[in-house]
XYZ file of C-alpha atoms in Angstrom:
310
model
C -2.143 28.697 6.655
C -1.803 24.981 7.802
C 1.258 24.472 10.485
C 1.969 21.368 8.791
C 2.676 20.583 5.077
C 2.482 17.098 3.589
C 3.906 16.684 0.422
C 1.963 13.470 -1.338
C -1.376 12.797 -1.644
C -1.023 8.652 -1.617
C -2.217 6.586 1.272
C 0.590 7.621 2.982
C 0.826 10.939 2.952
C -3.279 11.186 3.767
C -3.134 8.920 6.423
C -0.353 11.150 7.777
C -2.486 14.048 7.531
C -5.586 12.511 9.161
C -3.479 11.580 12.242
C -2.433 15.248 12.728
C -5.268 16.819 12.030
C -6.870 14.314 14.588
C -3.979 15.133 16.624
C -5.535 18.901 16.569
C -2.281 19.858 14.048
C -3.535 22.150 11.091
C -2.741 20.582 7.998
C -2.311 21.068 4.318
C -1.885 18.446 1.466
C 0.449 19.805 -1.810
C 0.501 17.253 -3.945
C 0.495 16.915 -7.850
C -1.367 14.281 -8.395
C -5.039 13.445 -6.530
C -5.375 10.368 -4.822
C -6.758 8.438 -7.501
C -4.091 9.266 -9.849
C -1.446 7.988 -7.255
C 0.619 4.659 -6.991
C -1.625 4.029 -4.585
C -4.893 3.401 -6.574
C -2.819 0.477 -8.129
C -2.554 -1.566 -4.917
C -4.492 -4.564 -4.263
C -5.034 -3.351 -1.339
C -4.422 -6.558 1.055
C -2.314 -6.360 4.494
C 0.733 -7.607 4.052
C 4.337 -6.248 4.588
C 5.466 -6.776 0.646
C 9.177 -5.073 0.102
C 9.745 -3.549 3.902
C 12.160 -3.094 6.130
C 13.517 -3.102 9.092
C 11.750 -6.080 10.121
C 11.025 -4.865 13.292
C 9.520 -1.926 12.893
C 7.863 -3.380 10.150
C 5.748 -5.533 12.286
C 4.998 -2.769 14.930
C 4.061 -0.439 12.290
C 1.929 -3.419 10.521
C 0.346 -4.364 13.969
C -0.674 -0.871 14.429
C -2.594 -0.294 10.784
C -4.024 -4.181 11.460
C -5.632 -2.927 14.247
C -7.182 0.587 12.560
C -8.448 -1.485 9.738
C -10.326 -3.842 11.604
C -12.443 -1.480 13.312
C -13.046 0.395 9.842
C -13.674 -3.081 8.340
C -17.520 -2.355 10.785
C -17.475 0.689 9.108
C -19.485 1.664 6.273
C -18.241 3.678 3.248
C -14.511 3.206 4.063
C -14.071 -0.240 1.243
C -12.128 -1.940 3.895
C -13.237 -6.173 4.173
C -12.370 -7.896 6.812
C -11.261 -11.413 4.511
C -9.537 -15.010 4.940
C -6.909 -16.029 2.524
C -4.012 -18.462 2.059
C -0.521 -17.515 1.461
C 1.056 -20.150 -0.667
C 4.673 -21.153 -0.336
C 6.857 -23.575 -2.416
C 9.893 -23.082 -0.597
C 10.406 -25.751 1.944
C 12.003 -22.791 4.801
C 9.395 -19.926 3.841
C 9.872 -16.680 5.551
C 7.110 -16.572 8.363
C 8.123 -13.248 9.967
C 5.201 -11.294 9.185
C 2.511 -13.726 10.897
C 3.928 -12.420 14.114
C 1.930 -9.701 13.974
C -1.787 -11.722 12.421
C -3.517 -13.490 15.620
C -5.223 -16.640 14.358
C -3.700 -17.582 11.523
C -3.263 -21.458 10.700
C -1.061 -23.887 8.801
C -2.919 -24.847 5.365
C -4.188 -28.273 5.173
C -3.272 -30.197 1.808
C -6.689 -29.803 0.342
C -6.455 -26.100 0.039
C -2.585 -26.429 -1.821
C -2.717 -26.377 -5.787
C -0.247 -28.326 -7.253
C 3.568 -27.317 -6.443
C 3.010 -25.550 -3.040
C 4.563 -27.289 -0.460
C 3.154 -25.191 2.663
C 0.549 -22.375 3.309
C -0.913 -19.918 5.783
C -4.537 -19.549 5.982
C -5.564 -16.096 7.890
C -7.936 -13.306 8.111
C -6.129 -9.641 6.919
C -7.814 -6.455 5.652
C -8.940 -6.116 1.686
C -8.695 -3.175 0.706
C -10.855 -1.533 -2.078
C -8.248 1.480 -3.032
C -10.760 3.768 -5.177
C -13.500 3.881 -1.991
C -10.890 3.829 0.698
C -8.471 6.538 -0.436
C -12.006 8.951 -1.338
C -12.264 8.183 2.239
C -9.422 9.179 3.629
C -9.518 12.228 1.676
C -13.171 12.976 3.344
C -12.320 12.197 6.422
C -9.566 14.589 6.224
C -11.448 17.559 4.544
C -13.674 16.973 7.147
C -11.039 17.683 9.658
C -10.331 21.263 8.025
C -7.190 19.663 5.987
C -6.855 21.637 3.066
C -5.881 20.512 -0.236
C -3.244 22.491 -2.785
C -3.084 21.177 -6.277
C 0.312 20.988 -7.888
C 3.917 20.439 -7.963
C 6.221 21.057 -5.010
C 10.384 21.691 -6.723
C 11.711 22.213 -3.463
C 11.083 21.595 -0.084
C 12.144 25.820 0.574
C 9.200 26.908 -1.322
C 6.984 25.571 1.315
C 5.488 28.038 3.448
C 5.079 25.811 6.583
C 7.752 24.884 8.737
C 6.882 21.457 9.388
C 6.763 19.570 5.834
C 6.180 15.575 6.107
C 7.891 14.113 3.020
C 5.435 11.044 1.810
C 5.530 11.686 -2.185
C 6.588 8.059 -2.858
C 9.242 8.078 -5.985
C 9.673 11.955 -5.728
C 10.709 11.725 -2.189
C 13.761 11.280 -3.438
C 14.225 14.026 -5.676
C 13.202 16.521 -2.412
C 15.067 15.116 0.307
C 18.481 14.555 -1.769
C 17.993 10.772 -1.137
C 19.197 8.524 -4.404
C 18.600 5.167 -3.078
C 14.935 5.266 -3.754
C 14.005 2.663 -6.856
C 10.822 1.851 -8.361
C 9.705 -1.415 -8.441
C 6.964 -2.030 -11.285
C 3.852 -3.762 -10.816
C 1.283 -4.499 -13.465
C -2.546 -5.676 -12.476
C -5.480 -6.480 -14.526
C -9.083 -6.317 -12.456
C -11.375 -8.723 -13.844
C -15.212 -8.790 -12.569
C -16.083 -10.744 -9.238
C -18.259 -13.736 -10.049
C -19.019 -13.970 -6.113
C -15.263 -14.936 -4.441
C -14.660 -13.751 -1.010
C -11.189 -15.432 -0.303
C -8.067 -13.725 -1.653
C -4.455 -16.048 -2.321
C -1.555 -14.873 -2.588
C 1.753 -17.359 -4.276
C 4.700 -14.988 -4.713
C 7.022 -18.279 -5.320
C 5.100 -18.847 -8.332
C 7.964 -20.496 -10.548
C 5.933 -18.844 -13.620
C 6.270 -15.634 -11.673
C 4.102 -13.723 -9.057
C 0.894 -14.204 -8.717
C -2.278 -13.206 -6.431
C -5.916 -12.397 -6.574
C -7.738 -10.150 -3.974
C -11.243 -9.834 -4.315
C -12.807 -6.671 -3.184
C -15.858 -5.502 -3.569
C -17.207 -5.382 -7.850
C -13.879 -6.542 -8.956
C -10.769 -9.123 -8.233
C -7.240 -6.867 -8.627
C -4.697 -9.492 -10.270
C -1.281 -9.582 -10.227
C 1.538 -9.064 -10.888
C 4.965 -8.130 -11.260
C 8.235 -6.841 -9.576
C 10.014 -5.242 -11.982
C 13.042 -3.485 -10.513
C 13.915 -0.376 -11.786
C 11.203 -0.490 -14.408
C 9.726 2.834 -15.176
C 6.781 2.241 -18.277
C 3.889 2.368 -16.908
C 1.902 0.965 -20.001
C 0.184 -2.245 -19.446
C 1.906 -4.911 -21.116
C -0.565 -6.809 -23.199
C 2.155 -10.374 -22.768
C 2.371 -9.600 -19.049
C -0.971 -9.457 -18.531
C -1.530 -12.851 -20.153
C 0.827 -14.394 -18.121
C -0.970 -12.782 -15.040
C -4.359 -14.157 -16.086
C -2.889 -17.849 -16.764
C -1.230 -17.928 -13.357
C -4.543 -16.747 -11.661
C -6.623 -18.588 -13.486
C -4.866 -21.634 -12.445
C -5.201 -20.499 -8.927
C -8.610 -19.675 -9.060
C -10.540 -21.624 -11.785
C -13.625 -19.251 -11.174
C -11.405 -16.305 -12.921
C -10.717 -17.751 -16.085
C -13.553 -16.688 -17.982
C -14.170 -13.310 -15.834
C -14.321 -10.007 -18.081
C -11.742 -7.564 -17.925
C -12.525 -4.480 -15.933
C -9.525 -2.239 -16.117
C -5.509 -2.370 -16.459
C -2.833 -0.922 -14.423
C 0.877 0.094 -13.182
C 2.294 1.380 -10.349
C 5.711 2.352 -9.535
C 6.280 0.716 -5.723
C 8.624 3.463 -3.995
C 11.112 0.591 -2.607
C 14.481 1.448 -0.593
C 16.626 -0.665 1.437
C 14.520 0.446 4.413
C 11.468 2.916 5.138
C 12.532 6.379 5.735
C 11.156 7.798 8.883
C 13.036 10.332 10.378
C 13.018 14.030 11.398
C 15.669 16.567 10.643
C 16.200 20.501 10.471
C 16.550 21.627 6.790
C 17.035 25.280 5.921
C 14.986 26.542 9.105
C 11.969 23.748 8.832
C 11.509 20.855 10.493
C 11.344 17.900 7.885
C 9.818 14.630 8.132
C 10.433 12.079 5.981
C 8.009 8.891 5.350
C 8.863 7.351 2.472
C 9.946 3.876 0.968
C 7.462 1.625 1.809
C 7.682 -0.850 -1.455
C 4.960 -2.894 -1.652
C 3.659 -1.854 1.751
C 1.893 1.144 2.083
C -1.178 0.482 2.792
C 0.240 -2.463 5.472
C 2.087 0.305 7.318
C -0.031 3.617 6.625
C -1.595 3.884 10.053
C 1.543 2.882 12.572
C 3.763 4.742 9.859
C 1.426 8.069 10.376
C 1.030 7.221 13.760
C 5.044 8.016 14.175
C 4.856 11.056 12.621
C 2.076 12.530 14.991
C 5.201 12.151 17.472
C 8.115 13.161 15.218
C 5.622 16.686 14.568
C 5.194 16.928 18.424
């Protein structure tokens, strides 16, 4: 029996188990859905601290991950690019926070603004491809000894380890007693790469959201931020509004053929949960909350809960 349960099977909750198991903890994963059935497959997969707070930790726990995915971005197999992109703003005070943590990034000169952005960043951030990434993380871990446990955990007493790390996204709630957990919906359509490298993101899109983050076969497309929004069937309007904002972004897309459809339920709160306390006799650890983050703040996030475990 593992000394450590984590609850969630996302890209939180196996980056959490990696780190202990590499942290010679013995681990086991009860989750009830795989990893590819998770929020997490939805993501686009790019680096950047979407929905989080604190602020402050945010950018320690996002300056952590940066660094762990640029030395798996040399790595084969993981899915993890190593891209440039422009962030887009049409706000004349943008919120510039989160380049504390990106070294090299660069004010956008007017040639690379469409029409209606006043201001950009142009950087270089992780991409990553969710499907080959998270079967990677799940490797690496089995690899490690971490066992895996199919199915649904009703309370956080029915786990036979004492140390349970809470990282189940939207059910988080429902096993810690926390109701300030929301979901925030996102739709995304991935259309088939004709050959782009260079992801943009323009969130201040007066038409609503928009980005496009090539990966490797495909280009994930987005989106939305529907608060509190809990159908997770692809709206057929939504989508067309998605492709008309990216195509306008990125003429190359217009004609691209539709790979796949999606929605994910972000896990947002007011701020990430990461905290230790004693519950009935176990230690629990709670990671949870991320929004539109998780993947930004998986490895300085797990990193944290190696100590909390200690």
């Amino acid at each position: 029996m593992g000394d450590v349960a984590v609850v969630g099977a996302g890209v939180i909750g196996l980056t959490c188990a990696l780190r202990l198991a590499e942290a010679g903890r013995r681990v086991r994963v009860l989750a009830d859905r795989r990893p590819s059935e998770t929020v997490s497959a939805v993501a686009g997969g790019l680096w950047f601290p979407y929905r989080a707070a604190p602020a402050d930790l945010v950018l320690r726990w996002g300056r952590v991950s940066l660094s762990r995915f640029r030395s798996l971005a040399s790595t084969s197999g993981t899915g993890v690019y190593w891209r440039e992109g422009i962030v887009l703003h049409r706000s004349a005070d943008p919120d510039l926070s989160w380049t504390a943590a990106v070294p090299g990034h660069r004010p956008a000169r007017a040639a690379e603004l469409p029409g209606g952005a006043v201001s950009g960043v142009v950087c270089s951030l992780p991409v990553v491809d969710m499907a080959v990434y998270l079967a990677w993380l799940a490797e690496s871990c089995a690899r490690l000894g971490v066992e895996f446990r199919h199915g649904t955990v009703e309370r956080l007493d029915a786990v036979a380890q004492r140390t349970v790390v809470v990282a189940a996204g939207l059910r988080s709630g429902e096993l810690t007693g926390d109701t300030t957990l929301e979901p925030v919906r996102g739709q995304v359509v991935r259309l088939a790469n004709p050959g782009l490298t260079r992801w943009v993101v323009d969130d201040d899109n007066p038409a609503g959201m928009a980005y496009a983050i090539p990966r490797g076969e495909d280009v994930v497309c987005g989106g939305t931020a529907d608060e509190g929004a809990r159908d997770l069937a692809p709206d057929p309007e939504v989508e067309r509004g998605v492709l008309a904002r990216v195509g306008d972004l990125v003429p190359a897309l217009r004609d691209a053929r539709v790979l796949s459809r999606a929605v994910g339920l972000r896990p947002a709160r007011r701020s990430v949960r990461l905290d230790r306390v004693a519950l009935d006799g176990r230690v629990v650890i709670s990671c949870y909350g991320h929004g539109g983050a998780g993947v930004t703040l998986s490895w300085g996030c797990a990193s944290d809960v190696v100590g909390l475990a200690a």
